[in-house]
Amino acid sequence: MDDFLIRAALAGLGVALAAGPLGCFVVWRRMAYFGEATSHAAILGVALALGFSISIFAGTLAVALIMAISVSALAGRGLAMDTTLGVMAHAALAFGLVAVSFLPGVRVDLSAYLFGDILAVSNTDLLVIWCGVLAVEGVLFWRWSALVTATLNEELAQASGIDPARERLVLTIALAIVVAVAIKVVGALLIVAMLVIPAAAARGLARSPEGMAALSVGAGAIAALAGLGASLRFDTPAGPSIVSVAAVLFALSLLAPRRG
């Protein structure tokens, strides 16, 4: 295999490893639109990173964190959450696209950031992706029990000495990290699909939260590798191909016997 294929495969597997268990919480908490707002904000982060000549990862992570924390802070202000998320998601995406057009002397391939460019992943990109993946995995492993309890029953969590608001913040930070590392692989518009679709495919088959997380990681890994192979075979965009395979896996999961 060529080096760029190995890097692409490792990048796809890394994103699947982080997005799998985190996607379970996105599905359980019905946070898909929240994830979309955070991922759309990543384009503004790209524009700021290019404008200030800093790391793309640093720019997208900073803006994704600001967006996620801002949405969490606005949750109790009386506005409908879907309205708040809709305004902020599309405003951030629009501001990002406008900001890119003002960058002097910078040629930006927006499609690479909107839909991903996994075949262009460099060794440095791979290092950043896996550092982010390990950080997310470490946080989820550390807080898994508390996160699951706070997700399933906030009253029980409080009775057990767990602060649900703190656990929401942990998820918010983990989600921002995944958005920052996944933008190179599947792009800002498809990140949420890799969070939601493998987890949704695993939900009807798993018998425990841990089982769902493991199945979600497996589905994401299959989607990443099979989508990458399909992209090379049929000369299709890699990011959309990965998500398409994930969607097929979800459809197949509907045909499987449901858990007891």
Short mmCIF file of N, CA and C in Angstrom, two decimals, residues 110-196:
data_model
loop_
_atom_site.label_atom_id
_atom_site.label_comp_id
_atom_site.label_asym_id
_atom_site.label_seq_id
_atom_site.Cartn_x
_atom_site.Cartn_y
_atom_site.Cartn_z
N LEU A 110 -12.25 25.12 -0.14
CA LEU A 110 -13.30 24.97 0.87
C LEU A 110 -13.90 23.57 0.88
N SER A 111 -13.94 22.92 -0.28
CA SER A 111 -14.52 21.58 -0.32
C SER A 111 -13.76 20.61 0.57
N ALA A 112 -12.46 20.83 0.73
CA ALA A 112 -11.66 19.95 1.59
C ALA A 112 -12.08 20.09 3.04
N TYR A 113 -12.51 21.29 3.45
CA TYR A 113 -12.93 21.49 4.82
C TYR A 113 -14.42 21.21 5.02
N LEU A 114 -15.20 21.35 3.96
CA LEU A 114 -16.63 21.06 4.07
C LEU A 114 -16.91 19.56 3.99
N PHE A 115 -16.18 18.85 3.11
CA PHE A 115 -16.46 17.43 2.89
C PHE A 115 -15.28 16.52 3.21
N GLY A 116 -14.18 17.09 3.67
CA GLY A 116 -13.03 16.28 4.05
C GLY A 116 -12.09 15.99 2.89
N ASP A 117 -10.86 15.67 3.22
CA ASP A 117 -9.85 15.31 2.22
C ASP A 117 -8.90 14.30 2.87
N ILE A 118 -9.43 13.13 3.16
CA ILE A 118 -8.69 12.13 3.93
C ILE A 118 -7.44 11.66 3.19
N LEU A 119 -7.46 11.70 1.86
CA LEU A 119 -6.30 11.23 1.10
C LEU A 119 -5.13 12.21 1.17
N ALA A 120 -5.38 13.42 1.67
CA ALA A 120 -4.31 14.42 1.80
C ALA A 120 -3.78 14.52 3.23
N VAL A 121 -4.16 13.58 4.08
CA VAL A 121 -3.70 13.61 5.47
C VAL A 121 -2.19 13.40 5.51
N SER A 122 -1.49 14.30 6.18
CA SER A 122 -0.04 14.21 6.31
C SER A 122 0.34 13.52 7.61
N ASN A 123 1.64 13.29 7.79
CA ASN A 123 2.09 12.69 9.05
C ASN A 123 1.77 13.60 10.24
N THR A 124 1.90 14.91 10.03
CA THR A 124 1.57 15.85 11.09
C THR A 124 0.08 15.81 11.41
N ASP A 125 -0.75 15.78 10.36
CA ASP A 125 -2.20 15.67 10.56
C ASP A 125 -2.53 14.40 11.33
N LEU A 126 -1.87 13.32 10.98
CA LEU A 126 -2.12 12.03 11.63
C LEU A 126 -1.76 12.09 13.11
N LEU A 127 -0.66 12.76 13.41
CA LEU A 127 -0.25 12.91 14.80
C LEU A 127 -1.29 13.72 15.58
N VAL A 128 -1.76 14.81 14.98
CA VAL A 128 -2.76 15.65 15.65
C VAL A 128 -4.05 14.86 15.86
N ILE A 129 -4.48 14.14 14.83
CA ILE A 129 -5.72 13.36 14.92
C ILE A 129 -5.64 12.35 16.06
N TRP A 130 -4.54 11.61 16.12
CA TRP A 130 -4.44 10.56 17.14
C TRP A 130 -4.22 11.13 18.53
N CYS A 131 -3.57 12.27 18.65
CA CYS A 131 -3.47 12.92 19.95
C CYS A 131 -4.87 13.33 20.44
N GLY A 132 -5.66 13.88 19.52
CA GLY A 132 -7.04 14.24 19.87
C GLY A 132 -7.86 13.02 20.22
N VAL A 133 -7.70 11.95 19.45
CA VAL A 133 -8.44 10.70 19.70
C VAL A 133 -8.09 10.15 21.08
N LEU A 134 -6.82 10.10 21.41
CA LEU A 134 -6.40 9.57 22.71
C LEU A 134 -6.91 10.45 23.85
N ALA A 135 -6.95 11.77 23.63
CA ALA A 135 -7.48 12.66 24.65
C ALA A 135 -8.96 12.39 24.89
N VAL A 136 -9.73 12.24 23.81
CA VAL A 136 -11.16 11.95 23.94
C VAL A 136 -11.38 10.60 24.60
N GLU A 137 -10.62 9.59 24.18
CA GLU A 137 -10.77 8.25 24.77
C GLU A 137 -10.42 8.28 26.26
N GLY A 138 -9.39 9.03 26.61
CA GLY A 138 -9.01 9.13 28.01
C GLY A 138 -10.10 9.77 28.86
N VAL A 139 -10.69 10.84 28.34
CA VAL A 139 -11.76 11.53 29.07
C VAL A 139 -12.98 10.62 29.22
N LEU A 140 -13.36 9.95 28.13
CA LEU A 140 -14.54 9.08 28.20
C LEU A 140 -14.29 7.89 29.12
N PHE A 141 -13.09 7.33 29.10
CA PHE A 141 -12.78 6.22 30.00
C PHE A 141 -12.83 6.67 31.46
N TRP A 142 -12.31 7.86 31.69
CA TRP A 142 -12.26 8.41 33.05
C TRP A 142 -13.66 8.72 33.58
N ARG A 143 -14.52 9.28 32.73
CA ARG A 143 -15.83 9.75 33.18
C ARG A 143 -16.98 8.85 32.72
N TRP A 144 -16.70 7.67 32.19
CA TRP A 144 -17.74 6.87 31.55
C TRP A 144 -18.94 6.62 32.46
N SER A 145 -18.70 6.10 33.64
CA SER A 145 -19.80 5.76 34.55
C SER A 145 -20.63 6.99 34.90
N ALA A 146 -19.95 8.09 35.20
CA ALA A 146 -20.67 9.32 35.55
C ALA A 146 -21.44 9.87 34.36
N LEU A 147 -20.85 9.80 33.19
CA LEU A 147 -21.52 10.30 31.99
C LEU A 147 -22.77 9.48 31.69
N VAL A 148 -22.67 8.16 31.79
CA VAL A 148 -23.82 7.31 31.52
C VAL A 148 -24.93 7.57 32.54
N THR A 149 -24.57 7.67 33.80
CA THR A 149 -25.57 7.93 34.85
C THR A 149 -26.26 9.27 34.64
N ALA A 150 -25.48 10.31 34.35
CA ALA A 150 -26.06 11.64 34.14
C ALA A 150 -26.92 11.68 32.88
N THR A 151 -26.58 10.84 31.91
CA THR A 151 -27.35 10.80 30.67
C THR A 151 -28.69 10.10 30.88
N LEU A 152 -28.67 8.99 31.60
CA LEU A 152 -29.87 8.19 31.78
C LEU A 152 -30.84 8.79 32.79
N ASN A 153 -30.30 9.38 33.86
CA ASN A 153 -31.18 9.90 34.92
C ASN A 153 -30.43 10.96 35.72
N GLU A 154 -30.76 12.23 35.48
CA GLU A 154 -30.06 13.32 36.16
C GLU A 154 -30.34 13.33 37.66
N GLU A 155 -31.58 12.95 38.06
CA GLU A 155 -31.90 12.92 39.48
C GLU A 155 -31.06 11.86 40.20
N LEU A 156 -30.92 10.69 39.56
CA LEU A 156 -30.10 9.64 40.15
C LEU A 156 -28.63 10.08 40.22
N ALA A 157 -28.19 10.79 39.18
CA ALA A 157 -26.82 11.28 39.17
C ALA A 157 -26.58 12.24 40.34
N GLN A 158 -27.51 13.15 40.56
CA GLN A 158 -27.36 14.11 41.66
C GLN A 158 -27.37 13.39 43.00
N ALA A 159 -28.23 12.38 43.13
CA ALA A 159 -28.29 11.62 44.37
C ALA A 159 -26.99 10.84 44.62
N SER A 160 -26.28 10.54 43.53
CA SER A 160 -25.02 9.80 43.64
C SER A 160 -23.81 10.72 43.76
N GLY A 161 -24.07 12.02 43.86
CA GLY A 161 -22.98 12.98 44.00
C GLY A 161 -22.35 13.39 42.68
N ILE A 162 -23.05 13.15 41.57
CA ILE A 162 -22.55 13.50 40.24
C ILE A 162 -23.24 14.78 39.79
N ASP A 163 -22.47 15.73 39.29
CA ASP A 163 -23.00 17.00 38.81
C ASP A 163 -23.32 16.87 37.33
N PRO A 164 -24.61 16.83 36.94
CA PRO A 164 -24.97 16.69 35.52
C PRO A 164 -24.41 17.81 34.64
N ALA A 165 -24.35 19.03 35.18
CA ALA A 165 -23.82 20.15 34.40
C ALA A 165 -22.35 19.93 34.07
N ARG A 166 -21.60 19.40 35.03
CA ARG A 166 -20.18 19.11 34.79
C ARG A 166 -20.02 18.04 33.71
N GLU A 167 -20.87 17.03 33.75
CA GLU A 167 -20.78 15.96 32.75
C GLU A 167 -21.16 16.47 31.37
N ARG A 168 -22.11 17.41 31.31
CA ARG A 168 -22.45 18.02 30.01
C ARG A 168 -21.25 18.80 29.48
N LEU A 169 -20.54 19.48 30.36
CA LEU A 169 -19.35 20.23 29.93
C LEU A 169 -18.27 19.28 29.42
N VAL A 170 -18.10 18.14 30.07
CA VAL A 170 -17.13 17.14 29.61
C VAL A 170 -17.49 16.69 28.20
N LEU A 171 -18.76 16.39 27.96
CA LEU A 171 -19.19 15.99 26.62
C LEU A 171 -18.97 17.11 25.61
N THR A 172 -19.23 18.34 26.03
CA THR A 172 -19.05 19.49 25.15
C THR A 172 -17.60 19.61 24.70
N ILE A 173 -16.67 19.47 25.63
CA ILE A 173 -15.25 19.57 25.30
C ILE A 173 -14.83 18.41 24.40
N ALA A 174 -15.29 17.20 24.72
CA ALA A 174 -14.95 16.03 23.90
C ALA A 174 -15.49 16.19 22.48
N LEU A 175 -16.69 16.72 22.37
CA LEU A 175 -17.30 16.93 21.04
C LEU A 175 -16.49 17.93 20.23
N ALA A 176 -16.04 19.00 20.88
CA ALA A 176 -15.24 20.02 20.19
C ALA A 176 -13.93 19.42 19.69
N ILE A 177 -13.31 18.56 20.48
CA ILE A 177 -12.06 17.92 20.06
C ILE A 177 -12.29 17.03 18.86
N VAL A 178 -13.36 16.25 18.89
CA VAL A 178 -13.66 15.36 17.75
C VAL A 178 -13.90 16.17 16.48
N VAL A 179 -14.63 17.26 16.60
CA VAL A 179 -14.88 18.12 15.44
C VAL A 179 -13.55 18.63 14.88
N ALA A 180 -12.66 19.06 15.76
CA ALA A 180 -11.38 19.61 15.30
C ALA A 180 -10.52 18.57 14.59
N VAL A 181 -10.52 17.34 15.08
CA VAL A 181 -9.66 16.33 14.46
C VAL A 181 -10.32 15.68 13.25
N ALA A 182 -11.65 15.69 13.18
CA ALA A 182 -12.34 15.00 12.10
C ALA A 182 -12.55 15.86 10.86
N ILE A 183 -12.32 17.17 10.98
CA ILE A 183 -12.62 18.04 9.85
C ILE A 183 -11.75 17.70 8.64
N LYS A 184 -10.54 17.21 8.87
CA LYS A 184 -9.65 16.84 7.77
C LYS A 184 -10.10 15.54 7.09
N VAL A 185 -10.81 14.69 7.85
CA VAL A 185 -11.18 13.37 7.35
C VAL A 185 -12.51 13.40 6.60
N VAL A 186 -13.56 13.90 7.27
CA VAL A 186 -14.89 13.88 6.64
C VAL A 186 -15.47 15.27 6.41
N GLY A 187 -14.84 16.32 6.93
CA GLY A 187 -15.31 17.67 6.67
C GLY A 187 -16.38 18.12 7.65
N ALA A 188 -16.56 19.43 7.71
CA ALA A 188 -17.47 20.02 8.69
C ALA A 188 -18.92 19.60 8.49
N LEU A 189 -19.33 19.39 7.24
CA LEU A 189 -20.73 19.07 6.97
C LEU A 189 -21.07 17.61 7.23
N LEU A 190 -20.06 16.76 7.40
CA LEU A 190 -20.31 15.33 7.53
C LEU A 190 -19.87 14.76 8.88
N ILE A 191 -19.28 15.61 9.73
CA ILE A 191 -18.80 15.12 11.02
C ILE A 191 -19.94 14.54 11.85
N VAL A 192 -21.06 15.25 11.89
CA VAL A 192 -22.18 14.79 12.71
C VAL A 192 -22.69 13.44 12.21
N ALA A 193 -22.62 13.21 10.90
CA ALA A 193 -23.05 11.92 10.37
C ALA A 193 -22.22 10.79 10.94
N MET A 194 -20.90 11.00 11.09
CA MET A 194 -20.04 9.96 11.64
C MET A 194 -20.25 9.80 13.15
N LEU A 195 -20.80 10.81 13.80
CA LEU A 195 -21.15 10.67 15.21
C LEU A 195 -22.46 9.93 15.38
N VAL A 196 -23.43 10.24 14.53
CA VAL A 196 -24.80 9.75 14.75
C VAL A 196 -25.06 8.40 14.08
#
